[in-house]
Structures are given as C-alpha cells and as structure tokens.
C-alpha cells in the first residue's frame, strides 16, 4: 500500500468522481483507476462500486476513508516536523466552546507576542478531540469535559457554566422576574439539547440528573450540534436550552434571548487542555500552555 494509492482513493471519495479526482491530483483517470484497483486487490474487498452514471462507496470503503485521512494527515505532520520552516506550528484540536469563544480571544494576543509561532486548529466535539489527540493529529486539545484516559494529561485552564436560555417575550420576562425558582418550570418547556459526545451535553445531562429530572420525561424537541444554531432556534421561539454562558454572551448583549442562572454547584464546569503523556512538548508549545493558563480566566 502506497501513499499515492490512498491519495487517489480519498480524492475519489471526496469528489465522487474518478474524472474530478484525476483533475484534482493532476493524474490521468486510468492512473486513478489503477490505484483503486491495487488497493482493492491488496485489501481483498470492494471499496467503490462504479457505474456509468455514479459511484457508491461500500461500507469497507467508508471505513478505509477514515483511516486514509488519518494516515495522510500524519504524513503531512511528519513532513512539517522535519521542515525548518514548519517547526513552530502548533496543531490544536478544540471542542465548540474553546474553538468559538475562548481561543479566538487568546490566539491573537499570543500571536502578536510570538510572530514566529503559527496555529492550525480543527474543531470537533470533546470526544472527537480526545480521539484525534490519541491518533497523533494534534499537539494539544481543548475540551469541555474531564478525560480519564491514562495516556492523556488533562489539566483545567478556565471555568465555564451552563445557563438556561429562552426566547424574549412577555411569558419568559414574567418568569425571569420570579428568579431562580422558575427554573424547574422552564425545564418543562420545549427543550433543545446538544448532540451526544459534547462536553456541554454531558454537563447538561449531569445537571438534569442532579436536579432529579429524567431526560426521557422532558419535552426534547431537537438535538443540535452547533451552539450558534441553538441560540438562533431559541431566539426564534422553538424552545429553551441549556448552553454555555460564554456562548450565550453575544445574544444576551443583543437582547435576542433571556438567560436564567442555574445553581453553580450543579452548572459550573472546567474547560481542559489535554496532551499525550508520551509526547515531549517542544519549548514553544510549553510557552503557549503557560500563556493559556495565565490569561484564560482573565477573559
């Protein structure tokens, strides 16, 4: 198995066309076909079913695609690590809250002080970042839940909390005037939750369980994998939601939603920075971690 075969396979999957894949890689279409055939022969399985009008990726093909993407990413990382020009790139993996609401405020300040250090950031849910870190895709990860994996160092670097957000109307304004006692009633309203695997979703589950509320008895109208989409749905009147206070800030300032405080002992959490125990952190990565630990909670 060769890198060029995997590159051809990935291109075909992404472009959904042998012709477009060939154009993308500056190869001939017969060369692309040969690479796919060689992979199928070596793996003893059909990866792509091709007709005159379309192509279909088999289940084994979809599985190989994930592996191939990781292999090609690691190859690129290896090339960068051996390049003098690229030695000061930090590859970050971050879940939604750090990537959208924390790091964008911190990276410019660090970048101005250290113009020779660059960042490549990928976003996923917390579990996806943990998996990517273990696969060697990132130098550092930023997640919204504790990681108990013995192969990973997991250190808190700032605090966050859940708030309950609602649309702006007379009904919810009246409930807001009642204070925190209205929260149990609010949780009986149509509820929008995050997708499984996110740190925010796990914290919401913890809050509901500690509050004596069973999720299957609540009126959950949607599960959405994006905080911005959740805020827009709430502002539009679909329901209420439990989201990060940091994520809610801009809509609160614009008065597009209302926020209800939750008991801190149930709703507070840490955000964590993670890295592999077997990974010797370069000095510039250590410098970045020290900066994060110093600045994050001041934002």
Tab-separated table of N, CA, C and O in Angstrom, residues 9-10 13 60-73 135 137:
chain	number	residue	atom	x	y	z
A	9	UNK	N	-7.631	7.353	-3.652
A	9	UNK	CA	-8.877	6.863	-3.067
A	9	UNK	C	-9.623	7.993	-2.357
A	9	UNK	O	-10.834	8.176	-2.544
A	10	UNK	N	-8.921	8.763	-1.532
A	10	UNK	CA	-9.531	9.888	-0.803
A	10	UNK	C	-10.111	10.904	-1.780
A	10	UNK	O	-11.220	11.423	-1.588
A	13	UNK	N	-13.404	9.627	-3.256
A	13	UNK	CA	-14.485	9.706	-2.269
A	13	UNK	C	-14.957	11.146	-2.125
A	13	UNK	O	-16.155	11.433	-2.101
A	60	UNK	N	-16.928	-0.925	3.618
A	60	UNK	CA	-15.483	-1.066	3.826
A	60	UNK	C	-14.734	0.144	3.273
A	60	UNK	O	-13.715	0.577	3.823
A	61	UNK	N	-15.241	0.694	2.187
A	61	UNK	CA	-14.637	1.884	1.618
A	61	UNK	C	-14.753	3.071	2.558
A	61	UNK	O	-13.804	3.848	2.720
A	62	UNK	N	-15.924	3.223	3.195
A	62	UNK	CA	-16.115	4.317	4.151
A	62	UNK	C	-15.185	4.153	5.355
A	62	UNK	O	-14.647	5.134	5.877
A	63	UNK	N	-14.992	2.901	5.772
A	63	UNK	CA	-14.086	2.644	6.900
A	63	UNK	C	-12.648	2.992	6.519
A	63	UNK	O	-11.919	3.632	7.285
A	64	UNK	N	-12.242	2.584	5.317
A	64	UNK	CA	-10.885	2.889	4.861
A	64	UNK	C	-10.682	4.391	4.720
A	64	UNK	O	-9.591	4.901	5.001
A	65	UNK	N	-11.714	5.109	4.307
A	65	UNK	CA	-11.594	6.560	4.126
A	65	UNK	C	-11.151	7.232	5.430
A	65	UNK	O	-10.279	8.105	5.419
A	66	UNK	N	-11.740	6.824	6.550
A	66	UNK	CA	-11.341	7.403	7.837
A	66	UNK	C	-9.884	7.118	8.155
A	66	UNK	O	-9.146	8.013	8.589
A	67	UNK	N	-9.463	5.868	7.933
A	67	UNK	CA	-8.066	5.510	8.182
A	67	UNK	C	-7.134	6.284	7.248
A	67	UNK	O	-6.072	6.769	7.657
A	68	UNK	N	-7.525	6.380	5.969
A	68	UNK	CA	-6.675	7.044	4.986
A	68	UNK	C	-6.477	8.517	5.331
A	68	UNK	O	-5.374	9.056	5.191
A	69	UNK	N	-7.547	9.180	5.781
A	69	UNK	CA	-7.443	10.590	6.151
A	69	UNK	C	-6.450	10.765	7.299
A	69	UNK	O	-5.630	11.693	7.305
A	70	UNK	N	-6.504	9.876	8.291
A	70	UNK	CA	-5.566	9.952	9.415
A	70	UNK	C	-4.129	9.713	8.953
A	70	UNK	O	-3.201	10.411	9.388
A	71	UNK	N	-3.938	8.718	8.083
A	71	UNK	CA	-2.593	8.394	7.601
A	71	UNK	C	-2.005	9.563	6.825
A	71	UNK	O	-0.846	9.949	7.029
A	72	UNK	N	-2.794	10.160	5.946
A	72	UNK	CA	-2.297	11.272	5.138
A	72	UNK	C	-2.044	12.515	5.994
A	72	UNK	O	-1.100	13.273	5.738
A	73	UNK	N	-2.877	12.711	7.022
A	73	UNK	CA	-2.644	13.823	7.948
A	73	UNK	C	-1.348	13.624	8.719
A	73	UNK	O	-0.554	14.553	8.890
A	135	UNK	N	-4.657	9.783	18.229
A	135	UNK	CA	-4.216	9.362	16.897
A	135	UNK	C	-3.047	10.199	16.381
A	135	UNK	O	-2.559	9.969	15.273
A	137	UNK	N	-3.058	13.540	15.758
A	137	UNK	CA	-3.424	14.612	14.841
A	137	UNK	C	-3.146	15.996	15.419
A	137	UNK	O	-3.051	16.963	14.661
